[in-house]
Coordinates of C-alpha atoms in Angstrom, one line a residue:
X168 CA -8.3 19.7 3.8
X169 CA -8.9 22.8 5.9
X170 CA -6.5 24.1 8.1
X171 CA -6.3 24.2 11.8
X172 CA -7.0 27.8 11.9
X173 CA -9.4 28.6 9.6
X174 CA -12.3 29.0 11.6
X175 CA -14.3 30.7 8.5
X176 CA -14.1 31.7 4.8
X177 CA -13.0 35.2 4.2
X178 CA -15.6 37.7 2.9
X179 CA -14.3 40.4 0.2
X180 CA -15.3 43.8 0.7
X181 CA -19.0 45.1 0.0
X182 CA -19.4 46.8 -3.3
X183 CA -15.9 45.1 -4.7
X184 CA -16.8 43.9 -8.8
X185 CA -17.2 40.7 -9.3
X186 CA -14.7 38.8 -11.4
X187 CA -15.4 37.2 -14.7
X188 CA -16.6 33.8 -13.7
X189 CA -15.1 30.7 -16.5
X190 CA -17.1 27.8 -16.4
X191 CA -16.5 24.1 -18.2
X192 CA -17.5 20.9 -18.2
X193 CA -15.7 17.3 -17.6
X194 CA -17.0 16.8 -21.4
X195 CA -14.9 20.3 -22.1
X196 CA -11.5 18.6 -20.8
X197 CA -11.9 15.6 -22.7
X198 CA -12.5 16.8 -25.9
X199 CA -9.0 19.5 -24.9
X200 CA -7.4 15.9 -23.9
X201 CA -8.6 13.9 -27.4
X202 CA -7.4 16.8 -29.0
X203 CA -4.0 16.8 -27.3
X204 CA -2.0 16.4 -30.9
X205 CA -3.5 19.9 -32.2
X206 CA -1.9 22.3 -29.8
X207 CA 0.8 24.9 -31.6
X208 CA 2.6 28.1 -30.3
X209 CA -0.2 30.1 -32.2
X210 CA -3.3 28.5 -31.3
X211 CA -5.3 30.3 -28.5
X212 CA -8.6 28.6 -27.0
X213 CA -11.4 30.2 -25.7
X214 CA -9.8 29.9 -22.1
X215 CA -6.4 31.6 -23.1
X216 CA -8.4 34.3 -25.3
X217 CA -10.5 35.3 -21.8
X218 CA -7.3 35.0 -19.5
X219 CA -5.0 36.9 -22.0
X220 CA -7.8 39.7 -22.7
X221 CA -8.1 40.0 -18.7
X222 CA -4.3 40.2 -18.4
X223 CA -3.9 42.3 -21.0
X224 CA -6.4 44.5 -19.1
X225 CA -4.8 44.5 -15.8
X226 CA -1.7 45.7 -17.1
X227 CA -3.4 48.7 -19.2
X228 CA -5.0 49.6 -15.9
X229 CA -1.0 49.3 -13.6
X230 CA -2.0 46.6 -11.5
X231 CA 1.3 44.9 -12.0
X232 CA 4.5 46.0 -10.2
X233 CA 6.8 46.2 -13.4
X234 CA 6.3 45.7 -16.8
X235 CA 8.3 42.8 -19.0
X236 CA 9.9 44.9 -21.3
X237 CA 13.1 44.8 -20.2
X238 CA 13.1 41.3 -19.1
X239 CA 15.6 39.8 -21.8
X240 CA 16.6 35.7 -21.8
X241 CA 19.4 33.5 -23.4
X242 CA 20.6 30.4 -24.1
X243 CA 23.4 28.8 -21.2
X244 CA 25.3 26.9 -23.8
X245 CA 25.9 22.7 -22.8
X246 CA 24.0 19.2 -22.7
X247 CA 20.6 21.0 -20.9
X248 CA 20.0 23.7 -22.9
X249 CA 18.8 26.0 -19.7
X250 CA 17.5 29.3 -20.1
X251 CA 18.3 32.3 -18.0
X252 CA 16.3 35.3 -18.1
X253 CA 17.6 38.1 -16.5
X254 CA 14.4 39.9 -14.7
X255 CA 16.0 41.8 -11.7
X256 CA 12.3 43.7 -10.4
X257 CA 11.2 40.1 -10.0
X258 CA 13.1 40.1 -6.8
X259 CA 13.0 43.4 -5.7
X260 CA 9.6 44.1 -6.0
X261 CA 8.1 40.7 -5.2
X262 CA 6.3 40.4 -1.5
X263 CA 8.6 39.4 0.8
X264 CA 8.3 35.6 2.0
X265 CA 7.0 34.1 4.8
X266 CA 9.0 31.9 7.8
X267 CA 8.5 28.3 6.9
X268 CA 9.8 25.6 9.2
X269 CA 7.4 22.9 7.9
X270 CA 6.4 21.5 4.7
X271 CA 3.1 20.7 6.5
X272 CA 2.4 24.4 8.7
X273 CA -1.1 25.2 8.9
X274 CA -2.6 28.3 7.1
X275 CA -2.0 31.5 9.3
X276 CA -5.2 34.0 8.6
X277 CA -3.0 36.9 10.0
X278 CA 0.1 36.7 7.6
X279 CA -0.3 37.6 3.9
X280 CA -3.1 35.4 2.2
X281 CA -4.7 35.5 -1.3
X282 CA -8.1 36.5 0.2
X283 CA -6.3 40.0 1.0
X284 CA -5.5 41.1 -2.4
X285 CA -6.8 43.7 -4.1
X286 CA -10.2 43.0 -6.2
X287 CA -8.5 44.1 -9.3
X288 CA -5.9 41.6 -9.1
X289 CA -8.7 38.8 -9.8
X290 CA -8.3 38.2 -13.4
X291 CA -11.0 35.1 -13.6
X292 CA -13.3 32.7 -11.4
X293 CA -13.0 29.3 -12.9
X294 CA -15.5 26.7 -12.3
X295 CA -16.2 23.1 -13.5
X296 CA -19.7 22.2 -14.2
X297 CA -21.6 21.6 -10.2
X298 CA -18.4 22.6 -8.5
X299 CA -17.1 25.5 -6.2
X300 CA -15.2 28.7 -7.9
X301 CA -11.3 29.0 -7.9
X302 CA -9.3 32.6 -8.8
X303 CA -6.9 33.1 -11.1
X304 CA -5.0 36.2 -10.0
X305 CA -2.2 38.2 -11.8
X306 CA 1.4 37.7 -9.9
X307 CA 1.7 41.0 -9.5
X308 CA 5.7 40.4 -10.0
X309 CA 5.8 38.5 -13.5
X310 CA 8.3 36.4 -14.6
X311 CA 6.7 35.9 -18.1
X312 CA 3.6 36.9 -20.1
X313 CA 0.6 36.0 -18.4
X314 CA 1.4 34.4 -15.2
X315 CA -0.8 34.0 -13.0
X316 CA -1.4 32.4 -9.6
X317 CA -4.3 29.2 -9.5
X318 CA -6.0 29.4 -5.8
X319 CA -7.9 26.7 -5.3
X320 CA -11.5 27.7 -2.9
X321 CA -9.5 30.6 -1.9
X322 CA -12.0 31.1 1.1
X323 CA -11.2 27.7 2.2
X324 CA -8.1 29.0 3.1
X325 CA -6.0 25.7 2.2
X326 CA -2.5 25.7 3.4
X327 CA 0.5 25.5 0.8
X328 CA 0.0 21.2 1.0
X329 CA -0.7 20.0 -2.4
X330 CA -3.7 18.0 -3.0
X331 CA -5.4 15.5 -5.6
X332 CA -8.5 18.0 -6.3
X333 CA -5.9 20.7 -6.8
X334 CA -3.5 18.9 -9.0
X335 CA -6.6 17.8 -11.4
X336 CA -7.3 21.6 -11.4
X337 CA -4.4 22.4 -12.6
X338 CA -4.6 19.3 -15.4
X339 CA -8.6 20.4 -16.1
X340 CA -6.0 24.0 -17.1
X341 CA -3.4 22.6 -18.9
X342 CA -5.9 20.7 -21.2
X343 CA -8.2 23.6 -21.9
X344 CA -5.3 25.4 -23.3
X345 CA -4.7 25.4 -26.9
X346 CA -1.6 27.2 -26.3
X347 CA 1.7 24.9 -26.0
X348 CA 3.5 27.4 -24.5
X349 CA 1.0 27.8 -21.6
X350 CA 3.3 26.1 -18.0
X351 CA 2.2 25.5 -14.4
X352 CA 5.2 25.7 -11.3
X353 CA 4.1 24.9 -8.2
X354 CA 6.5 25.0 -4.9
X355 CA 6.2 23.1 -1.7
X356 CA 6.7 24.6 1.7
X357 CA 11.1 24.2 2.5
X358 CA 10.7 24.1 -1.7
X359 CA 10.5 28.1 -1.9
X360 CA 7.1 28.9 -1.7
X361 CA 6.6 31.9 -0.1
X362 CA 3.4 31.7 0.7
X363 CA 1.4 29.0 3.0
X364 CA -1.9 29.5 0.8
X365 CA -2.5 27.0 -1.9
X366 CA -1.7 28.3 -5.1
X367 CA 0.2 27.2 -8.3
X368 CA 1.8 29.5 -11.1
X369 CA 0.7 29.3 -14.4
X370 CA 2.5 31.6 -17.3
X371 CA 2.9 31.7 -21.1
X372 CA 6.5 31.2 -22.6
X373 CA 8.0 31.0 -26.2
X374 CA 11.3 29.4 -25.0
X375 CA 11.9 25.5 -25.5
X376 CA 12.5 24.1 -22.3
X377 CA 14.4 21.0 -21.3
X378 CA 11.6 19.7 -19.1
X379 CA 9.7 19.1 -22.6
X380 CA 11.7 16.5 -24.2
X381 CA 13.4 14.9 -21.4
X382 CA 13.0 10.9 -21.2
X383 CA 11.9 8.5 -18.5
X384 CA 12.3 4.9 -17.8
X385 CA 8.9 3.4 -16.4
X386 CA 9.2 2.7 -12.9
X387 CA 5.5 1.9 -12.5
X388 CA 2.3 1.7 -15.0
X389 CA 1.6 5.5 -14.4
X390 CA 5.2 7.1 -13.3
X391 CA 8.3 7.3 -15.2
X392 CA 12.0 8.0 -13.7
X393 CA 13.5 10.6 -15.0
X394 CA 16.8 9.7 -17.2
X395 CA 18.4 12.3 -18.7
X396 CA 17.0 15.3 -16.3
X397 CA 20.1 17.3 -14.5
X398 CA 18.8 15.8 -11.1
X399 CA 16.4 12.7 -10.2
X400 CA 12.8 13.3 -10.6
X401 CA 9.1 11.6 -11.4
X402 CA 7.2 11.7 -14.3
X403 CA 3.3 11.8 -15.4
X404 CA 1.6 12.3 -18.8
X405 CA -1.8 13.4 -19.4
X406 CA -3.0 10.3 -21.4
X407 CA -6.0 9.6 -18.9
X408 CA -8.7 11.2 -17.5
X409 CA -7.2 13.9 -15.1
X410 CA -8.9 12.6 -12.5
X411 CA -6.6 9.5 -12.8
X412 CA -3.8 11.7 -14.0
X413 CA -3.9 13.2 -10.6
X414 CA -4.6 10.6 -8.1
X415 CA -1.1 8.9 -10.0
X416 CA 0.6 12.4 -9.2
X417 CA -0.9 13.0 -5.8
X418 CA 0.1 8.8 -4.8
X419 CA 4.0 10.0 -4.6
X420 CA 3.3 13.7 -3.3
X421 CA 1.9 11.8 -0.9
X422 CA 4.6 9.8 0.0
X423 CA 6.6 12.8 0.1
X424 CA 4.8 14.4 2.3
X425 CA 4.3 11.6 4.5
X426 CA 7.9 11.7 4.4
X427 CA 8.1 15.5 5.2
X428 CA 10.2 15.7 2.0
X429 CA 9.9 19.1 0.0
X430 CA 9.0 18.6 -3.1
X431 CA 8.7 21.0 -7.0
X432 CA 5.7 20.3 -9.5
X433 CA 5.8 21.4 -13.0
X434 CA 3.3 20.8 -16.3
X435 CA 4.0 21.7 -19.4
X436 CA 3.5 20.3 -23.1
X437 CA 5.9 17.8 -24.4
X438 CA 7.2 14.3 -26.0
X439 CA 5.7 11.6 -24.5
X440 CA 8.2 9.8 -21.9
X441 CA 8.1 6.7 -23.9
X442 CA 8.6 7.9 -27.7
X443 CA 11.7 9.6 -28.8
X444 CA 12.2 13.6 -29.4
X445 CA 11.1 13.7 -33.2
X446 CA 8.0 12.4 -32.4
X447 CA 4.9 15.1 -33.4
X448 CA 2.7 13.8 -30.6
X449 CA 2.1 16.2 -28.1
X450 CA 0.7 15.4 -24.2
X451 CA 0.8 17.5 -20.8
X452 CA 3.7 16.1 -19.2
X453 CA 4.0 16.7 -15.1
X454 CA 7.9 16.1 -13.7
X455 CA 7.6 16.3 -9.3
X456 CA 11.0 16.7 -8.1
X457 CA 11.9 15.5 -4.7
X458 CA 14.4 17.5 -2.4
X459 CA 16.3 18.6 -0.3
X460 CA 14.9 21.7 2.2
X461 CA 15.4 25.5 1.7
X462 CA 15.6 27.3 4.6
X463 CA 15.6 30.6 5.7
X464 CA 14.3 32.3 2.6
X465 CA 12.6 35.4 4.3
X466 CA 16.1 36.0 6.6
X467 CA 17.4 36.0 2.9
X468 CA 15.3 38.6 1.7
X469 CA 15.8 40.7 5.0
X470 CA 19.4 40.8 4.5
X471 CA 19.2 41.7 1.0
X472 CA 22.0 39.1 0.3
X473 CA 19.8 37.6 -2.8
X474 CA 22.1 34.6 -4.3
X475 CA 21.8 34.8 -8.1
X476 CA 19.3 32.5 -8.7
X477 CA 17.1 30.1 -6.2
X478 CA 16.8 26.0 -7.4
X479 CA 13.2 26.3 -6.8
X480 CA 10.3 24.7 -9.3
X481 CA 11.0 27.3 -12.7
X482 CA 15.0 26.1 -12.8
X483 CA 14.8 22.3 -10.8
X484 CA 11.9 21.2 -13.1
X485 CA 11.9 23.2 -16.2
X486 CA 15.3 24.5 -16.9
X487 CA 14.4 27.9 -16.9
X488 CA 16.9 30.1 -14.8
X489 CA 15.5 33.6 -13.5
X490 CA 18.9 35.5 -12.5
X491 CA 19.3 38.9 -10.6
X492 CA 22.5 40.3 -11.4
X493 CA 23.4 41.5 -14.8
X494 CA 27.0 40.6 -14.8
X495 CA 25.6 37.1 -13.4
X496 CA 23.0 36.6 -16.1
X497 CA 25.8 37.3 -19.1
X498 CA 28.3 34.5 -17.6
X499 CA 26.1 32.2 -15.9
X500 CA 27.3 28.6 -17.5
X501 CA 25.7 25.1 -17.2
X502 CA 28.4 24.6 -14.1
X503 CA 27.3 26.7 -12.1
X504 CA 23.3 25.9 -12.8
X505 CA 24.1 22.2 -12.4
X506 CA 26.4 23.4 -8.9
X507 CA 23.1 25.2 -7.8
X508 CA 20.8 22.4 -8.7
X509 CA 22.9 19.9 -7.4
X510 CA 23.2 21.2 -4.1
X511 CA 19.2 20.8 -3.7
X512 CA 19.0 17.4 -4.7
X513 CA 18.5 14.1 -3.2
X514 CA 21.3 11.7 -2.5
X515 CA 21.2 8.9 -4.5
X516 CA 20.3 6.8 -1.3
X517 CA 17.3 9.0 -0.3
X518 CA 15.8 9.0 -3.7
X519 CA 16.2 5.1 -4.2
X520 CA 14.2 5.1 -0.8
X521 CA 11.8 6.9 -2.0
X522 CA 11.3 4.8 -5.6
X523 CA 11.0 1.8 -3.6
X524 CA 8.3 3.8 -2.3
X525 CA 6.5 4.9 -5.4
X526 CA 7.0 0.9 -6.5
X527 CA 5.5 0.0 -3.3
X528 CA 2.1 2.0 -3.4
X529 CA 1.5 2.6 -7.1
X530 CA 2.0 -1.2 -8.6

């Protein structure tokens, strides 16, 4: 899908170095998926080993804003188990978002773009077997080891509207990982993204996250509801091809955006939805979360009057709660998350609309 006003790809700069180019095959990411049951905290594939080495490498040479060292996290003590982290240069050294009035607004070439940044910011150029190159890109403002931002065809300049090619991207990633720590975040527009060019986060963490053992009801052959989650959501698992993973995820971000509904996608490695907690199986698990619209983040930022925490894709879908304020970080309990969280979610009415929805197209 390209957008209204792209009227060409974007060249880099003559004489910029090339980034390291990561290719694999659809026979690559279904031995990753076969092998789904193998994936620990400590093992590393030959994807991580290249992106960690190139990260590692980009924060030797100071591309990054801030280092992590200071970043610290604890448990919110209750039923959910959040996590806050406390990480304070995340928001005052981030770029500054965009206006958004539309979950659908077309790619812009004269605001901020991923084709601007700088050449050392290009950690990788991934590329399945036959197909066209994607960047993976340091986030220059970190919220955990080794996040980085997924463009898809960056040159193609694709507006912030997820898509079915994209989503198996970021499946085709998830599965080549041998790490089970290894998560992907991705925010609609009106869902906090601040940036309308397609990208998705993806970033190593060591803490156990809700979003990995909560259960779902089956609501269709493919999707799950959401049960025990703090708000209502969908839910995927990686037990296909992710080419059919992803046409099942991209049939309700669909609706959604059909809908002009904003809408949080997470991926991470967990239970399956339909065997308990204890089990030892192990798949890539995707929870979309429907919502309600956030606006007016960049007047936000402007007037430096940064609430502690934004419900965008990190705390609605994984539990994980990025705070600014110190004093914040050390009381924050699961009432006020669940106050924050609760305020960006669905009515019960609008949800069951759009289940009936889901039903409608995926069955």
């Amino acid at each position: 899908m390209n957008s209204p006003l792209a009227t060409g790809p974007l060249s880099p700069s003559a004489g910029d170095p090339q980034p390291v180019v990561f290719t694999y095959s659809k026979r690559d990411v279904e031995k990753a998926v076969n092998s789904a049951t193998g994936w620990t905290k400590e093992c590393y594939s030959e994807f991580d080993t290249l992106l960690c080495s190139q990260w590692d490498r980009a924060v030797a040479d100071g591309v990054f804003r801030y280092s992590l060292d200071e970043v610290v996290t604890r448990l919110v003590p209750g039923r959910y188990g959040f996590i806050a982290q406390r990480n304070p240069k995340r928001f005052s050294h981030r770029r500054k978002p965009d206006e958004v009035k539309s979950i659908c607004q077309p790619f812009n070439r004269e605001l901020f773009n991923f084709n601007k940044v700088k050449r050392s910011e290009i950690l990788l150029e991934l590329k399945r077997e036959g197909g066209v190159g994607h960047w993976l890109l340091v986030n220059v403002s970190p919220i955990d080891y080794g996040h980085v931002l997924l463009v898809p065809q960056p040159q193609d300049c694709l507006p912030q509207i997820m898509t079915q090619d994209s989503i198996q991207l970021c499946l085709d990633v998830m599965a080549m990982s041998g790490h089970s720590g290894l998560i992907m975040v991705a925010n609609s527009l009106l869902a906090y993204a601040s940036v309308n060019h397609l990208h998705y986060h993806f970033m190593y963490t060591a803490q156990p996250l809700l979003a990995a053992t909560v259960t779902g009801r089956p609501l269709t052959r493919s999707c799950f509801e959401l049960v025990d989650h703090p708000i209502p959501g969908f839910g995927f698992q990686l037990d296909t091809p992710t080419y059919t993973c992803a046409e099942n995820i991209f049939k309700v971000v669909s609706i959604l955006i059909d809908a002009n509904i904003p809408h949080n996608l997470v991926m991470l490695r967990g239970v399956p939805f339909n065997q308990g907690s204890s089990t030892a199986d192990c798949v890539v698990r995707a929870l979309l979360i429907p919502r309600k619209p956030a606006y007016g983040l960049k007047s936000i930022y402007d007037s430096g009057q940064v609430p502690p925490f934004f419900a965008a894709a990190c705390e609605l879908g994984l539990g994980f709660i990025p705070v600014v304020d110190q004093s914040k970080y050390e009381s924050l309990s699961e009432e006020d998350v669940l106050q924050v969280l609760n305020m960006s979610s669905l009515t019960v009415e609008d949800f069951d609309s759009v289940k009936t929805s889901v039903c409608t197209v995926s069955n």
